């Protein structure tokens, strides 16, 4: 019996040591903390990435030995979401993502991963797209400008070709402009903010829709709130315009399009509903990806670039808002921009500020 217990204990110690060795060898930093955020244990990477030193920092309060400004509030609030783009306290060139994993009772594992390489690659990709788009802009403007000088009617034998050239150069220009908009939004952490007066903005969107539709659809404006938004007028207008133009482009003649704004204690909602082609459920999660289209030919025919919803998503993110999409094939779609309460500005404010 005694022998068996001793053997069992040796096995358990062996297993524990193996686990510890594995954790020590991991490239990510691990720090186990108790309910008072005291350091119980950490691996070698925690020394390199977070500056912890063994054995001095064992038992110390985490915030006294690891200097990351946003970390104390993050841990206090439960750290449900990862803390991203953190500069490592040991090296300003190293960027970390932190995660907090609760275990046992009131204990937690702090995980820090070096994401510097990934951020560098991401920056190279962003710069490349921005540079290519920028370089393409001037030659395209020249081509487009010359094409506009030639009247297709003057050269009847080339009329269809000239019209196609004009269409395609317009399309390319739009793609480049959309890519540049996306690059700018990508690089932005916050947008310039001011009061965005919703009533005039919605009236403009209504007029734009009428212009694009040219009488082919019934277009209704539905205002159910007086609040304005706090944000970038230009970017919100561009995001909402994309939704309106999609509704017009993907709704056959005779359809109905409703452009609505509602606001109240639960926040604000800008909504565009159409009775158009609709979208099958499996496409919905991917619609805001760049160049994702349900039907490439339908998008092209209607002058789409495949970047509109991606722009919408970015603009909304920069306004702490998000996009909700409901759709049914053959019935229609509703795109809703959902804004938090703290993004609303009440009309009384307008009088105070005026
Ligand atoms: P595009 O320029 O192709 O319209 P978007 O990013 O604006 O690109 O939209 C992505 C895709 O989502 C479109 O190609 C289309 O398939 C689909 N889509 C967007 N809005 C609607 C809508 N109102 N009704 C049906 N399909 C839509």
Coordinates of N, CA and C and ligand atoms in Angstrom, one line a residue, residues 246-247 249-250 274 278-279 287 292-295 299 304-310 333 335, ligand 1:
X246 N -26.9 50.9 -52.1 CA -27.1 49.5 -52.3 C -28.6 49.1 -52.4
X247 N -29.4 49.8 -51.5 CA -30.8 49.5 -51.5 C -31.4 49.8 -52.9
X249 N -29.7 49.9 -55.7 CA -29.1 49.1 -56.8 C -29.6 47.6 -56.7
X250 N -29.9 47.2 -55.5 CA -30.3 45.8 -55.4 C -31.8 45.6 -55.3
X274 N -35.2 47.5 -47.7 CA -35.7 47.5 -49.1 C -36.5 46.2 -49.3
X278 N -32.7 40.5 -51.8 CA -32.4 39.8 -50.5 C -31.1 39.1 -50.6
X279 N -30.6 38.6 -49.5 CA -29.3 37.9 -49.4 C -29.5 36.6 -48.6
X287 N -20.4 39.7 -45.5 CA -20.7 40.8 -46.4 C -19.8 42.0 -46.3
X292 N -16.1 41.3 -51.0 CA -17.0 40.1 -50.9 C -18.4 40.5 -51.6
X293 N -18.8 39.7 -52.6 CA -20.1 40.0 -53.2 C -20.8 38.7 -53.3
X294 N -22.2 38.8 -53.2 CA -23.0 37.6 -53.4 C -23.0 37.3 -54.9
X295 N -23.2 38.3 -55.7 CA -23.1 38.0 -57.1 C -22.2 39.1 -57.8
X299 N -23.2 43.0 -58.9 CA -22.6 44.1 -58.3 C -21.9 45.0 -59.4
X304 N -21.1 48.6 -58.6 CA -20.5 48.4 -57.3 C -19.0 48.1 -57.3
X305 N -18.4 48.4 -56.2 CA -16.9 48.2 -56.1 C -16.7 47.0 -55.2
X306 N -17.6 46.6 -54.4 CA -17.4 45.5 -53.4 C -16.8 46.0 -52.1
X307 N -16.7 47.3 -52.0 CA -16.0 47.9 -50.8 C -17.0 48.7 -49.9
X308 N -18.2 48.9 -50.4 CA -19.1 49.8 -49.7 C -19.4 49.4 -48.3
X309 N -19.7 48.1 -48.1 CA -20.1 47.7 -46.7 C -18.9 47.6 -45.8
X310 N -17.7 47.4 -46.4 CA -16.5 47.4 -45.6 C -16.2 48.9 -45.1
X333 N -34.1 43.3 -47.6 CA -33.1 43.4 -46.6 C -33.2 44.6 -45.7
X335 N -30.7 46.9 -43.3 CA -29.3 47.2 -42.8 C -29.5 48.3 -41.7
Ligands
LIG1 P1 -21.0 46.4 -53.9 O1 -20.2 47.5 -54.4 O2 -20.8 45.1 -54.6 O3 -22.5 46.7 -53.7 P2 -20.9 46.3 -51.0 O4 -19.8 46.1 -50.1 O5 -21.7 47.6 -50.9 O6 -20.4 46.1 -52.4 O7 -21.9 45.1 -50.8 C1 -21.4 43.8 -50.7 C2 -22.4 42.8 -51.3 O8 -23.5 42.7 -50.5 C3 -23.0 43.2 -52.7 O9 -22.2 42.8 -53.8 C4 -24.3 42.5 -52.7 O10 -24.2 41.2 -53.1 C5 -24.7 42.5 -51.2 N1 -25.7 43.6 -50.9 C6 -25.4 44.7 -50.3 N2 -26.5 45.5 -50.0 C7 -27.5 44.7 -50.5 C8 -29.0 44.9 -50.6 N3 -29.6 46.0 -50.1 N4 -29.7 43.9 -51.1 C9 -29.1 42.8 -51.6 N5 -27.8 42.6 -51.6 C10 -27.0 43.5 -51.0

